PDB file of C-alpha atoms in Angstrom:
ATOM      1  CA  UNK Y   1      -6.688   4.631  16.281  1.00 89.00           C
ATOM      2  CA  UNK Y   2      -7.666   7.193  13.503  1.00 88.00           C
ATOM      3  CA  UNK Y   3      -8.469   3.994  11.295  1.00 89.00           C
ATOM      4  CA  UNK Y   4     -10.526   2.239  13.257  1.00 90.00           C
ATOM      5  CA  UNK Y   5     -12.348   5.470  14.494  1.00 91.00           C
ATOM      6  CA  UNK Y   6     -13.474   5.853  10.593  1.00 90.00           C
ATOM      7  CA  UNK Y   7     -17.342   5.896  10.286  1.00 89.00           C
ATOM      8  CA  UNK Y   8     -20.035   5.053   8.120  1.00 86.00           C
ATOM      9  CA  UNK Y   9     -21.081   6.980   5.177  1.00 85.00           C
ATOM     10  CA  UNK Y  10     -24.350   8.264   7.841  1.00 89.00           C
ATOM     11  CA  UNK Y  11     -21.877   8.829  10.204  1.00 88.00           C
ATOM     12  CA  UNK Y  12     -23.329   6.999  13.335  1.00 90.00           C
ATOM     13  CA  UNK Y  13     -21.162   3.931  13.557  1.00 91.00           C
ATOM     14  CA  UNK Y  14     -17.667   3.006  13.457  1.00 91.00           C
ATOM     15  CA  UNK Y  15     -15.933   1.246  11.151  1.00 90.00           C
ATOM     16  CA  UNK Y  16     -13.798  -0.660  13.358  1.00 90.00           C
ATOM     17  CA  UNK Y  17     -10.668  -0.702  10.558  1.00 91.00           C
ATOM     18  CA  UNK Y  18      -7.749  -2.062  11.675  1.00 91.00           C
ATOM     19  CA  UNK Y  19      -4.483  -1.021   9.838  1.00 92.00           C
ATOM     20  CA  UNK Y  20      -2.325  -4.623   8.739  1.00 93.00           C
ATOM     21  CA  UNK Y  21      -0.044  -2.773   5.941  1.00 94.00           C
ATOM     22  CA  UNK Y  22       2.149   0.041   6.495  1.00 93.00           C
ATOM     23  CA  UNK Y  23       3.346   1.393   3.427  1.00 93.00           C
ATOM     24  CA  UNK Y  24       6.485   4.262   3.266  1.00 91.00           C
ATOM     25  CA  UNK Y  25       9.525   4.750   1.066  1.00 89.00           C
ATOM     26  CA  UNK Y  26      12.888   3.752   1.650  1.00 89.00           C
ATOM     27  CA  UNK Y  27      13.714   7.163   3.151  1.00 86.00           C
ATOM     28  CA  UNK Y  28      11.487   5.453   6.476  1.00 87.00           C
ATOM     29  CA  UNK Y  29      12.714   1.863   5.554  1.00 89.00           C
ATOM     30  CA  UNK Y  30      14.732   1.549   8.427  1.00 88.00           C
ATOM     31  CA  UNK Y  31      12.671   3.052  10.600  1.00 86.00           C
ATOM     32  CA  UNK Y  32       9.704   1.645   9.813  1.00 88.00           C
ATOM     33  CA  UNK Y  33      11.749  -1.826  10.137  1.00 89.00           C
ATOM     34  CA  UNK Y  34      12.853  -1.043  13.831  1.00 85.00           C
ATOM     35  CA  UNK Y  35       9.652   0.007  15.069  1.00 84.00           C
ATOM     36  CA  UNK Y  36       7.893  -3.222  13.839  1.00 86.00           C
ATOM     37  CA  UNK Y  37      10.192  -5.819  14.659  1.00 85.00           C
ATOM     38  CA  UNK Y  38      11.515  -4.395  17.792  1.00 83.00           C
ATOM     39  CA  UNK Y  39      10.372  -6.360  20.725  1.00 80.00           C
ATOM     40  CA  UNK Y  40      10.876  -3.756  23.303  1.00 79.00           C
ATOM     41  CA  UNK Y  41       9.026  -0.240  22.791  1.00 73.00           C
ATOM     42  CA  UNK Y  42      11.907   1.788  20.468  1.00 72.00           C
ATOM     43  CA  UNK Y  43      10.771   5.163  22.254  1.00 71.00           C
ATOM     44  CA  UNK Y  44      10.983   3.427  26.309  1.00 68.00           C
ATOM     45  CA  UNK Y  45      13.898   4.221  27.935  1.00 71.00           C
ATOM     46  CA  UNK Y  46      12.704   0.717  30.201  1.00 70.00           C
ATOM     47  CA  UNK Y  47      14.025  -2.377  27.770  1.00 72.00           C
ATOM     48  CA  UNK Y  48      11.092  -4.094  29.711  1.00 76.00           C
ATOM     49  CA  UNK Y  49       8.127  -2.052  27.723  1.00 79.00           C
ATOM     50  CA  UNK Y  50       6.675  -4.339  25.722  1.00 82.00           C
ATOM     51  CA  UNK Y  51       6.473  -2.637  22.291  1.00 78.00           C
ATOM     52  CA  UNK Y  52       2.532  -3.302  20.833  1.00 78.00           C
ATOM     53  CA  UNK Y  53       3.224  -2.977  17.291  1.00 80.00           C
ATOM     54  CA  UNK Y  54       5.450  -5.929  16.784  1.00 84.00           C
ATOM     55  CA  UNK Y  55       4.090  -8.749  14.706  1.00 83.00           C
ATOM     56  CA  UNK Y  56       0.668  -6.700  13.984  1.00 87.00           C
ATOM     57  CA  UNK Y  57       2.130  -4.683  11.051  1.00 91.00           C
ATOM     58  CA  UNK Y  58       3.835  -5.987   7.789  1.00 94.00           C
ATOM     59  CA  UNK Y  59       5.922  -3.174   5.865  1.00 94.00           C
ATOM     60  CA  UNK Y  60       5.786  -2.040   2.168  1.00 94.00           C
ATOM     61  CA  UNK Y  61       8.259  -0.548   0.776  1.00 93.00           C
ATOM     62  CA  UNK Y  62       8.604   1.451  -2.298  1.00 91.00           C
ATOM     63  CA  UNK Y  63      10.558   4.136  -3.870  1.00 89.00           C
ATOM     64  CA  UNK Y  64       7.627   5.758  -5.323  1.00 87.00           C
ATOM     65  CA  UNK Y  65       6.044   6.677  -1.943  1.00 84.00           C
ATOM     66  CA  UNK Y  66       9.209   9.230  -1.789  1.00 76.00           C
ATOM     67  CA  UNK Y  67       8.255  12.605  -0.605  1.00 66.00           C
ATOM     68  CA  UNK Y  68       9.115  15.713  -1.896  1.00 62.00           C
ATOM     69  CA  UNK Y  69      10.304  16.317   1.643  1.00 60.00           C
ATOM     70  CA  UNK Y  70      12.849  13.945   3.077  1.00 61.00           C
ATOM     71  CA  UNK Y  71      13.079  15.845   6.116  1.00 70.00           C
ATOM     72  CA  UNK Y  72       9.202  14.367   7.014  1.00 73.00           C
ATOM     73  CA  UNK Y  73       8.055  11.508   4.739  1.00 81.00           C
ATOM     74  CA  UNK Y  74       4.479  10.618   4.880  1.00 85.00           C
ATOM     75  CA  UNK Y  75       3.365   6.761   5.315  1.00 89.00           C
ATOM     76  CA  UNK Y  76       0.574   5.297   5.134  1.00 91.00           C
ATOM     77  CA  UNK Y  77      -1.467   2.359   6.201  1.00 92.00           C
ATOM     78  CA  UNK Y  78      -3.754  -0.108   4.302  1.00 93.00           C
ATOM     79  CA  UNK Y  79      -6.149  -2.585   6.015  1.00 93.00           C
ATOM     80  CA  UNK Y  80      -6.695  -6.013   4.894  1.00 91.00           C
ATOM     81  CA  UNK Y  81      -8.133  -6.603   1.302  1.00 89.00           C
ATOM     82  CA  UNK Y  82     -10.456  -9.105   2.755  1.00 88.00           C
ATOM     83  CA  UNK Y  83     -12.082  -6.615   5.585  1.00 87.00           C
ATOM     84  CA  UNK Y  84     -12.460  -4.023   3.375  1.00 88.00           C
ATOM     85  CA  UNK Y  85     -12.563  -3.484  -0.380  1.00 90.00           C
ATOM     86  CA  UNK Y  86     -10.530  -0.899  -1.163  1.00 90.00           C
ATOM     87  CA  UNK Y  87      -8.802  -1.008  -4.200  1.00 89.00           C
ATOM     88  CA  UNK Y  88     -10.058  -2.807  -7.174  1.00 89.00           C
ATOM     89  CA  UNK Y  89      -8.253  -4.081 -10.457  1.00 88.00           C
ATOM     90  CA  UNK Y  90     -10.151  -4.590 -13.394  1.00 90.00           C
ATOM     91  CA  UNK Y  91      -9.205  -6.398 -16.431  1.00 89.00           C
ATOM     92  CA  UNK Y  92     -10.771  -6.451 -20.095  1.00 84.00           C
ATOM     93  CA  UNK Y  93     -12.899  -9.491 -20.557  1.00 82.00           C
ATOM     94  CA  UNK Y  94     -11.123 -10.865 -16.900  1.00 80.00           C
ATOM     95  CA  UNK Y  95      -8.181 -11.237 -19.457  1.00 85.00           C
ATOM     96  CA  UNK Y  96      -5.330 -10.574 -16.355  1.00 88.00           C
ATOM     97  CA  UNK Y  97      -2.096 -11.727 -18.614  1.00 89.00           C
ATOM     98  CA  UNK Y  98      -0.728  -9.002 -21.612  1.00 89.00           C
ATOM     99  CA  UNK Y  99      -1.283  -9.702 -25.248  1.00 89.00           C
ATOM    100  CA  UNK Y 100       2.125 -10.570 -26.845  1.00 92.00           C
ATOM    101  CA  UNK Y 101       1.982  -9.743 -30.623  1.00 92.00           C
ATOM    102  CA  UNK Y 102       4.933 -10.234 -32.515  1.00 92.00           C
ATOM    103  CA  UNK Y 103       5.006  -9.442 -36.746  1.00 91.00           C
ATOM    104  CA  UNK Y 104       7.468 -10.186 -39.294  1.00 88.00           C
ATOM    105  CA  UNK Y 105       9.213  -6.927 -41.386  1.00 78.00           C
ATOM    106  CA  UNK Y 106      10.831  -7.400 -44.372  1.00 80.00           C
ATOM    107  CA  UNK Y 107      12.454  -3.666 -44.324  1.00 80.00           C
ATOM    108  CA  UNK Y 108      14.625  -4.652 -41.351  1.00 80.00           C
ATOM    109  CA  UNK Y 109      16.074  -8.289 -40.407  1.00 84.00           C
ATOM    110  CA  UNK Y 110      14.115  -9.514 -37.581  1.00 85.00           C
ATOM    111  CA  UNK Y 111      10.816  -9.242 -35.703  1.00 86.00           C
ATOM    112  CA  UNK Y 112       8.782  -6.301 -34.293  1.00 85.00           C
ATOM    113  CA  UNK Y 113       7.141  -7.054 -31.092  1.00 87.00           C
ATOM    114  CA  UNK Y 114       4.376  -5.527 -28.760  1.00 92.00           C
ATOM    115  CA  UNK Y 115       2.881  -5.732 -25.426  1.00 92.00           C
ATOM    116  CA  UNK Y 116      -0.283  -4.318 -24.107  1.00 89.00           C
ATOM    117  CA  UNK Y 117      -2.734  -4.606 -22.011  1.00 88.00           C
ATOM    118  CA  UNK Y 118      -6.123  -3.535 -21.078  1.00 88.00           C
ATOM    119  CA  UNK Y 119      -6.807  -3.012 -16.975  1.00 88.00           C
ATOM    120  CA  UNK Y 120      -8.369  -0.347 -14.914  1.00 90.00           C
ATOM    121  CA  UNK Y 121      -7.739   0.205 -11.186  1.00 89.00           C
ATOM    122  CA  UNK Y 122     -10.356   2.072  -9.256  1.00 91.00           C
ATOM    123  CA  UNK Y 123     -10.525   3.164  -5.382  1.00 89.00           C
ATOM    124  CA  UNK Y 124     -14.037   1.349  -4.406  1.00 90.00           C
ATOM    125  CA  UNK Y 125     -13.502   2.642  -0.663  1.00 87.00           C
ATOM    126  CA  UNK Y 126     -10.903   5.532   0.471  1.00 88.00           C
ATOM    127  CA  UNK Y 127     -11.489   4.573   4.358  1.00 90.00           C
ATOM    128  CA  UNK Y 128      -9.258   1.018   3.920  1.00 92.00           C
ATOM    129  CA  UNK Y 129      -6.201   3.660   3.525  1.00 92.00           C
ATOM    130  CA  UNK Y 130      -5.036   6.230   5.738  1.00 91.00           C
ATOM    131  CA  UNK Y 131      -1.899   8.729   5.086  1.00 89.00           C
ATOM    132  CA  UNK Y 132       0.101   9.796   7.785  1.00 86.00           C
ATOM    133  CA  UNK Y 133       1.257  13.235   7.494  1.00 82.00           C
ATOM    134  CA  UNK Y 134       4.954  14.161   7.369  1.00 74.00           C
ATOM    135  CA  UNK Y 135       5.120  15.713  11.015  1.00 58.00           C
ATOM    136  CA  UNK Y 136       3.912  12.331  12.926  1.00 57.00           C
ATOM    137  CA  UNK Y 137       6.811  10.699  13.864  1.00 51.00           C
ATOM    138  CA  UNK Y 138       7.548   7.334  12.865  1.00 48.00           C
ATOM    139  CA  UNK Y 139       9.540   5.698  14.885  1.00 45.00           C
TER     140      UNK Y 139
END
């Protein structure tokens, strides 16, 4: 609800934003996993609740979303890179592969190698990502 509730940059419409990632570290994992794939509402004590998030959210997972606190993680969620541009990679004359370079030594036996490459990633639009403090429960 806080997503979609988002407005403009004048602040007289809404955004309309509808979450479709949620991303949290594996300390939520399983969590996360049970409330989105359940297909009764995890919190109901009624097996006959329907539970609404099923099938709406897909998870991402990864060990650098850890929080200092394990006790409450934050998540967050993402919306769809095609309703909203959010985050944008950027690559040096659109060159998206690295440069191998590889060079021949005659002080050692063998070859010296290198990789590099040139890319930028910049936030075009903060409102297509939402965190969700520790405190709100996830599951």
């Amino acid at each position: 609800a806080a997503m979609r509730k988002q407005k403009n940059v004048r602040g007289d419409e809404y955004l309309n934003i509808a979450p479709r990632f949620v991303l949290t570290g594996p300390d939520l994992e399983t969590d996360m996993e049970k409330l989105l794939m359940s297909f009764a509402d995890p919190d109901g004590t009624n097996s006959n609740v329907v539970n609404p998030f099923r099938g709406k959210l897909q998870l991402v997972t990864d060990a650098e979303l850890t929080s200092a606190t394990n006790n409450n993680p934050d998540w967050f969620l993402a919306a769809d890179p095609s309703l909203v541009n959010t985050i944008e990679v950027a690559y040096l004359n659109g060159n998206s592969l690295p440069t191998l370079e590889s060079q021949m030594s005659f002080e050692q036996l063998g070859m010296a190698w290198r990789v590099y490459g040139d890319w930028d990633i910049d936030i075009l639009d903060y409102r297509g990502l939402y965190k969700v403090p520790g405190g709100a429960a996830a599951a």
